[in-house]
Structures are given as structure tokens and as C-alpha cells.
Short mmCIF file of C-alpha atoms and ligand atoms in Angstrom, two decimals:
data_model
loop_
_atom_site.label_atom_id
_atom_site.label_comp_id
_atom_site.label_asym_id
_atom_site.label_seq_id
_atom_site.Cartn_x
_atom_site.Cartn_y
_atom_site.Cartn_z
CA MET A 1 5.24 19.52 22.87
CA THR A 2 4.12 16.01 22.08
CA ASP A 3 2.74 16.57 18.63
CA LEU A 4 5.62 18.21 16.76
CA HIS A 5 5.40 15.39 14.22
CA ARG A 6 2.00 16.66 13.10
CA LEU A 7 3.43 19.90 11.74
CA SER A 8 3.88 20.50 8.05
CA ILE A 9 7.35 21.47 6.85
CA ARG A 10 6.27 25.10 6.60
CA GLU A 11 4.91 25.04 10.14
CA MET A 12 8.13 23.42 11.31
CA THR A 13 10.27 26.12 9.73
CA GLU A 14 8.07 28.81 11.29
CA GLY A 15 8.22 27.18 14.72
CA LEU A 16 12.00 26.96 14.52
CA LYS A 17 12.42 30.56 13.32
CA THR A 18 10.17 31.92 16.08
CA ALA A 19 11.86 29.72 18.70
CA GLN A 20 8.66 27.91 19.68
CA PHE A 21 10.88 24.85 19.79
CA SER A 22 14.49 24.14 18.98
CA SER A 23 15.89 21.81 16.36
CA ARG A 24 17.27 19.72 19.21
CA GLU A 25 13.77 19.33 20.67
CA LEU A 26 12.33 18.51 17.28
CA THR A 27 15.10 16.04 16.49
CA GLN A 28 14.87 14.39 19.92
CA HIS A 29 11.11 14.11 19.44
CA TYR A 30 11.63 12.11 16.23
CA LEU A 31 14.38 10.01 17.79
CA ASP A 32 12.02 9.17 20.67
CA ARG A 33 9.29 8.20 18.24
CA ILE A 34 11.74 6.03 16.30
CA ALA A 35 12.82 4.30 19.52
CA LYS A 36 9.20 3.70 20.51
CA ILE A 37 7.58 2.82 17.19
CA ASP A 38 10.11 1.65 14.63
CA ASP A 39 10.48 -1.88 15.96
CA ARG A 40 6.97 -2.39 14.55
CA VAL A 41 7.50 -0.57 11.23
CA GLN A 42 11.16 -1.45 10.67
CA SER A 43 11.82 1.44 8.37
CA TYR A 44 15.30 2.48 9.49
CA VAL A 45 18.39 0.47 8.61
CA THR A 46 20.61 2.91 10.51
CA VAL A 47 19.59 5.61 12.98
CA THR A 48 22.24 8.31 13.35
CA ALA A 49 21.08 9.72 16.68
CA GLU A 50 24.35 11.19 17.87
CA GLN A 51 25.16 12.88 14.59
CA ALA A 52 21.58 14.11 14.28
CA LEU A 53 21.71 15.82 17.67
CA ALA A 54 25.04 17.43 16.79
CA GLN A 55 23.55 18.68 13.51
CA ALA A 56 20.52 19.94 15.43
CA ASP A 57 22.73 21.89 17.83
CA ALA A 58 24.59 23.43 14.90
CA ALA A 59 21.22 24.32 13.35
CA ASP A 60 20.04 25.92 16.60
CA HIS A 61 23.19 28.00 16.64
CA LEU A 62 22.44 29.29 13.13
CA LEU A 63 18.80 29.89 14.04
CA LYS A 64 19.81 31.94 17.08
CA SER A 65 22.34 33.98 15.15
CA GLY A 66 19.79 34.75 12.44
CA THR A 67 21.87 33.10 9.71
CA ALA A 68 19.69 30.04 9.19
CA GLY A 69 18.42 28.93 5.80
CA ILE A 70 14.79 28.08 5.15
CA LEU A 71 15.01 24.42 6.16
CA THR A 72 17.70 24.74 8.83
CA GLY A 73 16.92 22.40 11.71
CA VAL A 74 14.27 20.29 9.94
CA PRO A 75 14.85 16.52 10.19
CA ILE A 76 15.01 14.22 7.15
CA ALA A 77 15.57 10.53 6.42
CA HIS A 78 17.60 9.37 3.44
CA LYS A 79 16.99 6.26 1.39
CA ASP A 80 19.95 3.96 2.01
CA ILE A 81 20.96 4.29 -1.63
CA PHE A 82 22.42 7.80 -1.14
CA CYS A 83 26.04 7.71 -0.03
CA THR A 84 26.64 9.26 3.36
CA GLN A 85 30.16 9.99 4.45
CA GLY A 86 31.15 7.98 7.51
CA ILE A 87 27.75 6.25 7.75
CA ARG A 88 26.97 2.87 6.23
CA THR A 89 25.27 2.95 2.83
CA SER A 90 23.90 -0.54 2.22
CA ALA A 91 21.49 -0.22 -0.73
CA GLY A 92 19.55 -2.91 1.15
CA SER A 93 22.18 -5.50 0.20
CA LYS A 94 24.45 -7.88 2.02
CA MET A 95 26.97 -6.84 -0.63
CA LEU A 96 27.22 -3.37 0.94
CA ASP A 97 26.38 -4.25 4.53
CA ASN A 98 29.91 -3.20 5.51
CA PHE A 99 30.24 -0.27 3.10
CA ILE A 100 31.03 3.12 4.57
CA SER A 101 31.20 5.76 1.89
CA PRO A 102 34.13 8.17 1.93
CA TYR A 103 31.91 10.93 0.50
CA ASP A 104 28.36 12.30 0.50
CA ALA A 105 26.00 12.01 -2.46
CA THR A 106 25.23 15.47 -3.88
CA VAL A 107 21.63 15.19 -2.63
CA VAL A 108 22.91 14.48 0.89
CA ALA A 109 25.53 17.24 0.69
CA LYS A 110 22.82 19.68 -0.38
CA THR A 111 20.48 18.76 2.46
CA LYS A 112 23.38 19.09 4.92
CA ALA A 113 24.39 22.46 3.50
CA ALA A 114 20.77 23.59 3.86
CA GLY A 115 20.94 22.71 7.55
CA LEU A 116 18.61 19.70 7.45
CA VAL A 117 19.21 17.13 10.19
CA THR A 118 19.78 13.54 9.03
CA LEU A 119 17.88 11.14 11.31
CA GLY A 120 19.23 8.08 9.54
CA LYS A 121 19.10 5.80 6.53
CA VAL A 122 15.97 3.93 5.56
CA ASN A 123 15.21 0.53 4.09
CA MET A 124 14.69 -0.34 0.43
CA ASP A 125 14.56 -3.26 -1.96
CA GLU A 126 18.03 -4.59 -2.63
CA PHE A 127 19.73 -2.21 -5.09
CA ALA A 128 16.26 -0.66 -5.62
CA MET A 129 15.05 -3.71 -7.54
CA GLY A 130 11.53 -4.46 -6.45
CA SER A 131 8.12 -3.11 -5.52
CA THR A 132 7.66 -4.26 -1.93
CA SER A 133 10.92 -3.60 -0.02
CA GLU A 134 10.88 -7.29 0.89
CA SER A 135 14.05 -8.03 -1.06
CA SER A 136 16.11 -6.02 1.44
CA PHE A 137 18.88 -7.89 3.24
CA TYR A 138 17.48 -6.28 6.41
CA GLY A 139 14.01 -7.76 6.04
CA ALA A 140 10.64 -6.29 5.15
CA THR A 141 9.48 -2.84 6.20
CA LYS A 142 5.82 -2.69 7.24
CA ASN A 143 3.11 -0.42 5.87
CA PRO A 144 2.06 1.96 8.69
CA TRP A 145 -1.58 1.73 7.52
CA ASN A 146 -1.60 -2.02 8.06
CA LEU A 147 1.48 -3.73 9.41
CA GLU A 148 0.67 -6.92 7.52
CA HIS A 149 1.10 -5.13 4.21
CA VAL A 150 4.15 -3.85 2.37
CA PRO A 151 4.90 -0.10 2.16
CA GLY A 152 5.71 -0.47 -1.55
CA GLY A 153 9.13 -0.30 -3.09
CA SER A 154 11.78 0.17 -3.74
CA SER A 155 11.66 3.33 -1.56
CA GLY A 156 9.50 1.53 1.02
CA GLY A 157 11.52 2.71 4.01
CA SER A 158 11.08 6.30 2.81
CA SER A 159 7.29 5.95 2.48
CA ALA A 160 6.97 4.10 5.79
CA VAL A 161 8.99 6.63 7.83
CA VAL A 162 6.90 9.53 6.64
CA ALA A 163 3.57 7.69 6.95
CA ALA A 164 4.42 6.64 10.52
CA ASP A 165 5.74 10.14 11.35
CA LEU A 166 9.22 8.82 12.03
CA ALA A 167 10.59 11.59 9.78
CA PRO A 168 8.74 14.55 8.28
CA ILE A 169 10.28 14.14 4.82
CA ALA A 170 12.46 11.62 3.05
CA THR A 171 14.45 11.21 -0.11
CA GLY A 172 13.61 8.41 -2.52
CA THR A 173 14.74 7.26 -5.93
CA ASP A 174 12.64 6.27 -8.89
CA THR A 175 13.96 4.06 -11.70
CA GLY A 176 10.61 2.59 -12.68
CA GLY A 177 8.19 3.90 -10.06
CA SER A 178 10.03 3.61 -6.75
CA ILE A 179 8.98 7.04 -5.49
CA ARG A 180 5.43 7.09 -6.84
CA GLN A 181 4.32 3.55 -6.01
CA PRO A 182 5.44 3.53 -2.34
CA ALA A 183 3.97 7.05 -1.97
CA SER A 184 0.74 5.62 -3.37
CA PHE A 185 0.81 2.57 -1.05
CA CYS A 186 1.40 4.76 2.04
CA GLY A 187 -0.90 7.70 1.24
CA LEU A 188 1.85 10.23 0.55
CA THR A 189 2.89 12.76 -2.06
CA GLY A 190 6.02 11.83 -4.01
CA LEU A 191 7.64 13.51 -6.99
CA LYS A 192 9.79 11.83 -9.63
CA PRO A 193 11.56 14.76 -11.33
CA THR A 194 12.56 15.04 -14.98
CA TYR A 195 15.66 12.96 -15.71
CA GLY A 196 18.64 15.25 -15.10
CA ARG A 197 16.94 17.60 -12.61
CA VAL A 198 18.40 16.01 -9.45
CA SER A 199 22.01 14.88 -9.34
CA ARG A 200 22.73 11.16 -9.38
CA PHE A 201 26.24 11.64 -8.00
CA GLY A 202 26.69 9.34 -5.03
CA MET A 203 23.35 7.63 -5.61
CA ILE A 204 24.15 3.94 -5.98
CA ALA A 205 23.43 3.14 -9.61
CA PHE A 206 20.74 0.68 -10.66
CA ALA A 207 19.86 1.67 -14.25
CA SER A 208 21.65 4.93 -14.96
CA SER A 209 19.51 6.15 -17.85
CA LEU A 210 16.37 5.78 -15.71
CA ASP A 211 17.43 6.56 -12.11
CA GLN A 212 16.26 9.82 -10.58
CA GLY A 213 16.06 11.00 -6.97
CA GLY A 214 13.21 13.02 -5.52
CA PRO A 215 11.17 14.01 -2.47
CA MET A 216 8.59 11.97 -0.53
CA ALA A 217 6.40 13.76 1.99
CA ARG A 218 2.81 14.25 3.11
CA SER A 219 1.95 17.13 0.79
CA ALA A 220 2.99 18.82 -2.42
CA GLU A 221 4.02 21.80 -0.33
CA ASP A 222 6.39 19.68 1.76
CA CYS A 223 7.81 18.14 -1.43
CA ALA A 224 8.35 21.62 -2.90
CA TYR A 225 10.53 22.61 0.05
CA LEU A 226 12.76 19.60 -0.44
CA MET A 227 12.88 20.06 -4.21
CA ASN A 228 14.13 23.61 -3.70
CA THR A 229 17.03 22.09 -1.79
CA ILE A 230 17.99 19.10 -3.93
CA ALA A 231 17.30 20.16 -7.54
CA GLY A 232 19.95 21.64 -9.78
CA HIS A 233 22.89 21.05 -12.05
CA ASP A 234 25.86 19.15 -10.70
CA ALA A 235 29.19 19.06 -12.51
CA LYS A 236 29.80 15.66 -10.90
CA ASP A 237 26.87 14.09 -12.78
CA SER A 238 27.31 14.33 -16.54
CA THR A 239 23.60 13.68 -17.14
CA SER A 240 22.43 16.43 -14.81
CA VAL A 241 21.10 19.32 -16.83
CA GLU A 242 22.28 22.92 -16.75
CA LYS A 243 18.92 24.54 -16.52
CA GLU A 244 17.66 27.13 -14.10
CA VAL A 245 15.83 25.68 -11.13
CA ASP A 246 12.32 26.91 -10.36
CA ASP A 247 11.34 28.14 -6.94
CA TYR A 248 8.91 25.29 -6.33
CA VAL A 249 7.52 26.77 -3.11
CA ALA A 250 6.89 30.19 -4.64
CA ASN A 251 5.19 28.49 -7.61
CA LEU A 252 2.74 26.40 -5.56
CA ASN A 253 -0.19 28.49 -6.73
CA ALA A 254 1.23 29.44 -10.12
CA THR A 255 -0.65 26.89 -12.22
CA SER A 256 -4.35 27.33 -12.58
CA VAL A 257 -6.45 24.17 -12.40
CA LYS A 258 -9.15 26.17 -14.11
CA GLY A 259 -8.75 25.50 -17.81
CA LEU A 260 -6.10 22.83 -17.24
CA ARG A 261 -6.30 20.05 -19.82
CA ILE A 262 -5.83 16.65 -18.21
CA GLY A 263 -5.25 13.75 -20.58
CA ILE A 264 -6.96 10.45 -19.77
CA PRO A 265 -5.24 7.64 -21.70
CA LYS A 266 -7.94 5.27 -22.90
CA GLN A 267 -5.58 2.32 -22.66
CA TYR A 268 -4.88 2.92 -18.95
CA PHE A 269 -8.27 2.41 -17.42
CA ASN A 270 -8.94 -0.95 -19.06
CA VAL A 271 -5.74 -2.59 -17.90
CA GLN A 272 -6.30 -6.13 -16.70
CA GLY A 273 -5.63 -6.27 -12.98
CA LEU A 274 -6.73 -2.68 -12.26
CA ASP A 275 -8.45 -2.93 -8.89
CA ALA A 276 -12.04 -1.63 -8.84
CA ASP A 277 -11.52 0.51 -5.73
CA VAL A 278 -8.33 2.03 -7.17
CA LYS A 279 -10.16 2.85 -10.38
CA ALA A 280 -13.08 4.38 -8.47
CA ARG A 281 -10.90 6.57 -6.21
CA VAL A 282 -8.79 7.78 -9.14
CA GLU A 283 -11.92 8.62 -11.12
CA GLU A 284 -13.36 10.49 -8.13
CA SER A 285 -10.17 12.54 -7.84
CA LEU A 286 -10.38 13.39 -11.52
CA LYS A 287 -14.00 14.42 -11.04
CA LYS A 288 -12.84 16.70 -8.22
CA LEU A 289 -10.23 18.28 -10.50
CA GLU A 290 -12.96 18.70 -13.10
CA ASP A 291 -15.12 20.46 -10.49
CA MET A 292 -12.14 22.74 -9.83
CA GLY A 293 -12.18 23.73 -13.48
CA ALA A 294 -10.00 21.22 -15.31
CA ALA A 295 -11.05 19.63 -18.59
CA LEU A 296 -10.66 15.86 -18.97
CA VAL A 297 -9.54 14.96 -22.47
CA GLU A 298 -9.12 11.46 -23.83
CA VAL A 299 -5.65 10.72 -25.18
CA ASP A 300 -4.14 7.74 -26.94
CA LEU A 301 -1.02 6.06 -25.62
CA ASN A 302 -0.70 3.24 -28.08
CA MET A 303 2.54 1.84 -26.71
CA THR A 304 1.10 0.87 -23.31
CA GLU A 305 1.59 -2.86 -23.86
CA ALA A 306 5.29 -2.33 -24.53
CA TYR A 307 6.10 -0.61 -21.21
CA VAL A 308 6.76 -3.69 -19.08
CA PRO A 309 8.81 -5.70 -21.60
CA THR A 310 10.86 -2.65 -22.64
CA TYR A 311 11.70 -1.59 -19.09
CA TYR A 312 12.45 -5.14 -17.97
CA LEU A 313 14.99 -5.40 -20.74
CA ILE A 314 16.70 -2.02 -20.44
CA ALA A 315 16.76 -1.82 -16.63
CA PRO A 316 18.37 -5.26 -16.13
CA ALA A 317 20.81 -4.59 -18.98
CA GLU A 318 22.05 -1.41 -17.31
CA ALA A 319 21.97 -3.08 -13.90
CA SER A 320 24.15 -5.96 -15.07
CA SER A 321 26.72 -3.45 -16.21
CA ASN A 322 26.50 -1.24 -13.10
CA LEU A 323 26.66 -4.14 -10.69
CA SER A 324 29.74 -5.68 -12.29
CA ARG A 325 31.79 -3.43 -9.99
CA TYR A 326 30.89 -5.53 -6.94
CA ASP A 327 33.58 -8.11 -7.31
CA GLY A 328 34.77 -8.69 -3.75
CA VAL A 329 38.04 -6.93 -4.46
CA ARG A 330 37.81 -3.24 -3.71
CA TYR A 331 34.91 -2.86 -1.33
CA GLY A 332 31.74 -4.60 -0.24
CA TYR A 333 31.23 -8.24 0.66
CA ARG A 334 34.09 -10.68 0.11
CA CYS A 335 33.67 -14.46 0.44
CA GLU A 336 35.80 -16.37 2.93
CA ASN A 337 39.00 -18.10 1.86
CA PRO A 338 38.82 -17.74 -1.93
CA THR A 339 40.94 -20.29 -3.73
CA ASP A 340 41.68 -18.05 -6.72
CA ILE A 341 40.42 -14.86 -8.35
CA LEU A 342 37.54 -16.55 -10.20
CA ASP A 343 36.39 -18.24 -7.02
CA LEU A 344 36.57 -14.85 -5.30
CA TYR A 345 34.34 -13.21 -7.93
CA LYS A 346 31.91 -16.09 -8.12
CA ARG A 347 31.36 -16.67 -4.46
CA SER A 348 31.43 -13.01 -3.43
CA ARG A 349 28.71 -12.27 -5.96
CA SER A 350 26.65 -15.42 -5.33
CA GLU A 351 26.76 -14.92 -1.56
CA GLY A 352 26.51 -11.12 -1.60
CA PHE A 353 23.56 -10.62 -3.97
CA GLY A 354 20.00 -11.77 -3.28
CA ALA A 355 17.76 -13.70 -5.68
CA GLU A 356 16.06 -10.78 -7.46
CA VAL A 357 19.36 -8.98 -8.07
CA GLN A 358 20.91 -12.16 -9.46
CA ARG A 359 17.88 -12.66 -11.72
CA ARG A 360 18.28 -9.16 -13.15
CA ILE A 361 22.02 -9.57 -13.67
CA LEU A 362 21.36 -12.79 -15.58
CA ILE A 363 18.62 -11.27 -17.75
CA GLY A 364 20.72 -8.18 -18.41
CA THR A 365 23.88 -10.06 -19.24
CA TYR A 366 21.95 -12.26 -21.63
CA ALA A 367 20.33 -9.28 -23.34
CA LEU A 368 23.68 -7.55 -23.81
CA SER A 369 25.64 -10.57 -24.98
CA ALA A 370 27.05 -10.71 -28.50
CA GLY A 371 24.49 -12.17 -30.85
CA TYR A 372 21.50 -11.06 -28.75
CA TYR A 373 22.38 -7.38 -28.35
CA ASP A 374 20.63 -6.24 -31.54
CA ALA A 375 17.64 -8.48 -31.07
CA TYR A 376 16.97 -7.39 -27.49
CA TYR A 377 18.81 -4.32 -26.25
CA VAL A 378 18.88 -2.28 -29.45
CA LYS A 379 15.29 -3.18 -30.17
CA ALA A 380 14.22 -2.13 -26.68
CA GLN A 381 15.96 1.21 -27.17
CA LYS A 382 13.99 1.75 -30.38
CA VAL A 383 10.73 0.93 -28.62
CA ARG A 384 11.76 3.29 -25.84
CA ARG A 385 11.92 6.10 -28.38
CA LEU A 386 8.43 5.23 -29.64
CA ILE A 387 7.10 5.35 -26.06
CA GLN A 388 8.61 8.81 -25.63
CA GLN A 389 7.08 9.99 -28.92
CA ASP A 390 3.70 8.70 -27.81
CA PHE A 391 3.85 11.01 -24.80
CA LEU A 392 5.15 14.01 -26.73
CA LYS A 393 2.28 13.63 -29.15
CA ALA A 394 -0.23 13.49 -26.29
CA PHE A 395 1.30 16.62 -24.75
CA GLU A 396 0.52 18.54 -27.94
CA ASN A 397 -3.08 18.42 -26.82
CA VAL A 398 -3.01 18.24 -23.01
CA ASP A 399 -1.06 19.79 -20.12
CA VAL A 400 -0.72 16.71 -17.95
CA ILE A 401 -1.70 13.05 -18.15
CA ALA A 402 -3.55 11.22 -15.37
CA ALA A 403 -3.20 7.59 -14.35
CA PRO A 404 -3.30 5.44 -11.27
CA SER A 405 0.20 5.09 -9.76
CA ALA A 406 -0.35 1.38 -9.31
CA PRO A 407 -3.11 -1.03 -10.33
CA THR A 408 -3.64 -2.18 -6.74
CA THR A 409 -3.20 -1.02 -3.18
CA ALA A 410 -0.38 -2.41 -0.98
CA TYR A 411 0.22 -6.15 -1.24
CA LYS A 412 0.30 -8.40 1.81
CA ILE A 413 3.75 -9.12 3.14
CA GLY A 414 4.82 -12.55 1.94
CA ALA A 415 2.28 -12.60 -0.90
CA ASN A 416 5.12 -14.09 -2.89
CA LEU A 417 4.20 -12.72 -6.28
CA SER A 418 6.01 -14.33 -9.18
CA PRO A 419 8.50 -12.01 -10.86
CA THR A 420 6.15 -11.43 -13.79
CA GLU A 421 3.20 -10.67 -11.52
CA MET A 422 5.34 -8.17 -9.66
CA TYR A 423 6.66 -6.58 -12.87
CA LEU A 424 3.09 -6.14 -14.18
CA GLY A 425 2.31 -4.06 -11.09
CA ASP A 426 4.68 -1.42 -12.51
CA ILE A 427 2.58 -0.88 -15.65
CA TYR A 428 1.63 2.72 -14.77
CA THR A 429 5.02 4.01 -13.68
CA LEU A 430 7.67 2.57 -16.06
CA ALA A 431 6.96 4.68 -19.16
CA VAL A 432 7.69 7.90 -17.29
CA ASN A 433 11.26 6.73 -16.62
CA LEU A 434 11.71 5.37 -20.13
CA ALA A 435 10.72 8.79 -21.50
CA GLY A 436 12.57 10.75 -18.77
CA LEU A 437 9.42 12.67 -17.80
CA PRO A 438 8.41 14.03 -14.38
CA ALA A 439 5.41 12.61 -12.51
CA ILE A 440 3.82 12.95 -9.10
CA ASN A 441 1.70 10.75 -6.85
CA ALA A 442 -1.03 12.28 -4.72
CA PRO A 443 -3.15 10.39 -2.16
CA VAL A 444 -6.82 10.32 -3.21
CA GLY A 445 -8.58 8.03 -0.75
CA PHE A 446 -8.73 4.44 0.44
CA ASP A 447 -9.87 1.02 -0.69
CA ALA A 448 -12.30 -1.17 1.23
CA ASN A 449 -9.47 -2.34 3.50
CA GLN A 450 -8.44 1.20 4.46
CA LEU A 451 -5.30 1.06 2.35
CA PRO A 452 -4.37 4.26 0.47
CA VAL A 453 -4.92 4.84 -3.25
CA GLY A 454 -2.81 7.22 -5.34
CA LEU A 455 -3.41 9.37 -8.40
CA GLN A 456 -0.46 9.89 -10.73
CA LEU A 457 -0.08 13.02 -12.81
CA ILE A 458 2.54 12.89 -15.55
CA GLY A 459 3.91 16.18 -16.89
CA ASN A 460 5.95 17.28 -19.85
CA TYR A 461 9.70 17.82 -19.37
CA TRP A 462 10.63 20.30 -16.59
CA SER A 463 7.03 20.69 -15.42
CA GLU A 464 7.78 19.89 -11.76
CA SER A 465 6.42 23.28 -10.65
CA GLN A 466 3.23 22.68 -12.52
CA LEU A 467 2.74 19.17 -11.08
CA LEU A 468 3.40 20.35 -7.53
CA SER A 469 1.10 23.30 -8.04
CA ILE A 470 -1.80 21.20 -9.34
CA VAL A 471 -1.50 18.75 -6.46
CA HIS A 472 -1.13 21.61 -3.98
CA GLN A 473 -4.41 23.11 -5.13
CA TYR A 474 -6.10 19.72 -5.07
CA GLN A 475 -4.83 19.37 -1.50
CA GLN A 476 -6.21 22.80 -0.57
CA ASN A 477 -9.62 21.46 -1.60
CA THR A 478 -9.41 17.93 -0.14
CA ASP A 479 -7.98 16.38 3.01
CA TRP A 480 -6.67 12.96 1.94
CA HIS A 481 -3.07 14.08 2.49
CA THR A 482 -3.86 14.96 6.11
CA LYS A 483 -5.10 11.46 7.01
CA ARG A 484 -2.82 9.57 9.35
CA ALA A 485 -2.37 5.89 10.04
CA ALA A 486 -3.20 4.82 13.61
CA ILE A 487 0.47 4.24 14.38
CA ALA A 488 1.26 7.83 13.39
CA GLU A 489 -1.47 9.05 15.75
CA GLU A 490 0.26 7.40 18.68
CA ASN A 491 1.75 9.95 20.99
CA ILE A 492 4.78 9.02 22.97
N1 LIG B 1 9.62 -1.92 -9.37
C1 LIG B 1 10.54 -1.53 -10.38
C2 LIG B 1 11.70 -2.51 -10.46
O1 LIG B 1 11.67 -3.42 -9.72
C3 LIG B 1 11.03 -0.12 -10.15
C4 LIG B 1 12.10 -0.01 -9.13
C5 LIG B 1 12.64 1.39 -8.98
O2 LIG B 1 12.05 2.37 -9.44
N2 LIG B 1 13.79 1.48 -8.35
O3 LIG B 1 12.60 -2.36 -11.21
#
């Protein structure tokens, strides 16, 4: 079979269970595609072919003996921020170019236990700081829809692998939009769960009060399968929440779009820099949901202007603390011939971290320093609470809130946005992390240059089932999620 990569996750599981193809065949098919296509997309940092085939054989054994789980034998790619035992975990940084984790992240352990086959580790912005994946030590990943454009970031390798059919599903992480924005730029579905739903254990920390892992795939249905595997409490992550996990697949039709109240924040659609095509496609998708029976209700989110400054204070502050562990002593990059311990710290960190990471460490350290702490960090935390309250108030009147995922479609590679220009591109995604809410991106069409546009739906706490269900029903009535980039159409 030459077109195994066109199957949905459900179709893949059915094909495996009924022995239409084996996991080895499926895995080899993806490995062949990676070998043929990925030199153009550059999504993988590490391909684990040998281990993948061994996992596939083990999966085939379980499938034959009738003891397989639902996803046994299905391939997956992991963002290179999730620790993988025995396989390099770089976080896109020179600092961790030589880092081989002695343990698996909980998310990775769960996918392994479920019988998923790890194809490899995919590219990302260095330490997940960025919106283009260009800050990676390994160079820029290309957008499969147009190789001159970025796939988004920071989970740009994850969006590119799925959009180019170099993996059927991928994990991503979202601290300020890094699942939703790359999903939007590559025409995919991506879910950022409620803070605490997916374990952060073994996920290299950027900003711990904002970081959350989640699924990236073509459809809500595919995302639901992966969520069933990775969600849940983990004693190894003190911020993971002890709350029963929904069956996201079983709930795909549980929420009725008929009668659903969708909040439209008045502040969001007048944002300076909102691209006209993005606005038009998002409005068309909302019209479609209205035709399906939803009611569009205007809501007020008065704190919109505070999102970017608040996030870009809190995230760097937490990053500066988290990244202090990379000191050249215990693991990671170490400079050559240090003269003393200070020289070791200084040069290991100056040589090991890229420009954007250094900028964030400087901003964060400044914001946390004695004398400025109250004026900046404490104040930002207070504003953060107001942003959360803004949402909770809106949710008194609506079920979900709609927004674009990003004000534009994918940037050109090398566009060289200034830091502030780049930060402003995160306007629609940051508040969700500051408030700890779940949100999903769904593809809703293309701009004039054939680059994908995404709709974001933001839900109240623990509403992942509802978000997946709404997008699933939208996808039953539209076909944007089935569109493939030319490079994904290439057979090998
Ligand atoms: N673009 C945002 C930043 O650079 C978000 C990144 C993320 O979610 N990891 O911080």
C-alpha cells in the first residue's frame, strides 16, 4: 500500500486490528517517506528508525495475540522537548545537543505503554521560545504548504511532520500558543488542554505555570485518540490535577452545536495587524457554526491589551529561573578549558544559549531582581488574575469563546521580525495560558497565498471533550481538515 499515510488514526487502528497491514509496514512506510521528503521539510531532529521498527514488531506481536490496546502499532513523533530515555532530547538548543535523558517523560511513557511507535523527535524553537521554529540550533523547519514559509512555533516540527504526512500524529507543548499557532499555520487541529490535565514530568521546563503538552493532528478525532492516551493525573507532577479523565473519543458527538453559545470578543476582531483574509475565513467558519445551530454572542474581554505585556513578563521570569540549571556542570554544553567556575558558567551559558533565549533570561532576571520584583513580577501576577476573571465572567454567558489563533498566516522564513513584532503575533493565544484554560485550533480555509488559516475556540476549565466535539462536528460538515499540501500528496 502506498497511501497508508492518508488514513485517519481510526482507520489506522482498524487496518492494524484486521491485519490489512502490519505496524512494521506502516512504520516502514513513514520511515521511507521521511527518508524521501524530510530533507526538504527538515522537521525531524532525530529519526529513531531502528527503535521504531523494534517497537512496531512488538506491537505486531500484541496485535496477533489479541492483546493490543486501541493505538497499538500507530506511529507518532514527539516534540524534542519531551525526555526520551536513551535518545537525545535537545529542546532545539546547542545547550542540550549532547543530552541523553536517563528517563522518559510521562507523556512519552504513556504513548509507549499504549503501544504507539516513536518515529523520532521533531524540531522546535530553542527551549520553546518563539513562533517560527527558526531559533532552533538545528535550523529552520519548512512549512509543507510553502517551503519558503515557517511552520509556526514553537512546535513547528510537530506541525510540519503531520502536515507533510511524515507522522500521523505528534505531541506539542503550549506555553503561550505553541500548539495552536503552528497548527493554524499548517492547517491542522491542535489542542492545548487545561493546565494540569497532561503531566509536565520530563517535559523540559520553559515557564512552569504556563506549560502544557497536548496533541497535534489532522482532525479533532485524531487528537481525541491521543488525548485518551496522554491525559491524566501524575504523581510525579505536583501541578497535575487529580480529576477523572473523559473518554474524548466516545464524547466526540456529545456536545450539540445546536444551541451552543459562542462568545465573540469585540476587542479581538479589531486588533491592529489582523490580516483581512484571516478575519474573513474565521468569520466564515463562525457563520458555518451558526448555520449548524450555534448562537454568536458578543462578549467583552477588557483586558486584551494586557495579554502581551503580562505574558512577556511572567514567561521570561519563570524561564530565567528554570534555565539557571544549565550551568555547564552537571549536563549539557560545557565550554572548553574554563579558567575558573565563573568562567565556566559564563561561557557555557553564552555559547550554549541562542539570542532569543539569552534575551528572555535577561528580561526575566531583571523583572525578578530585588527592587523591581514588586513593580514588575508581582504586578504582572495581579494582572494575570484580572485576565482570568475576564474569561470567567464571559463564560457566565457563553459556552466557548471564538478567536483567530493568530493574526496572520505563516511568515516567510527569514522575515526577521523584531522581538516586539513577533510577540504581538501571540496576541490571541497568550491569555489562555495565563488563565490556564483549554483551547483548540481548527483549520478553516486559506488566504490568497494558499496558506492555512485557523479558528481558535477557547473553553472553560476541563472542557476538552466539548472543544473536541464541537470541532469534530464542524469537521463532519466541512473538509478543510482533509486538505493536503502538495508535498504530502507525493507518493513514494
Ligand atoms: N510564541 C510564544 C513565546 O515565544 C509562545 C511559545 C510557546 O508556547 N512555547 O513565548
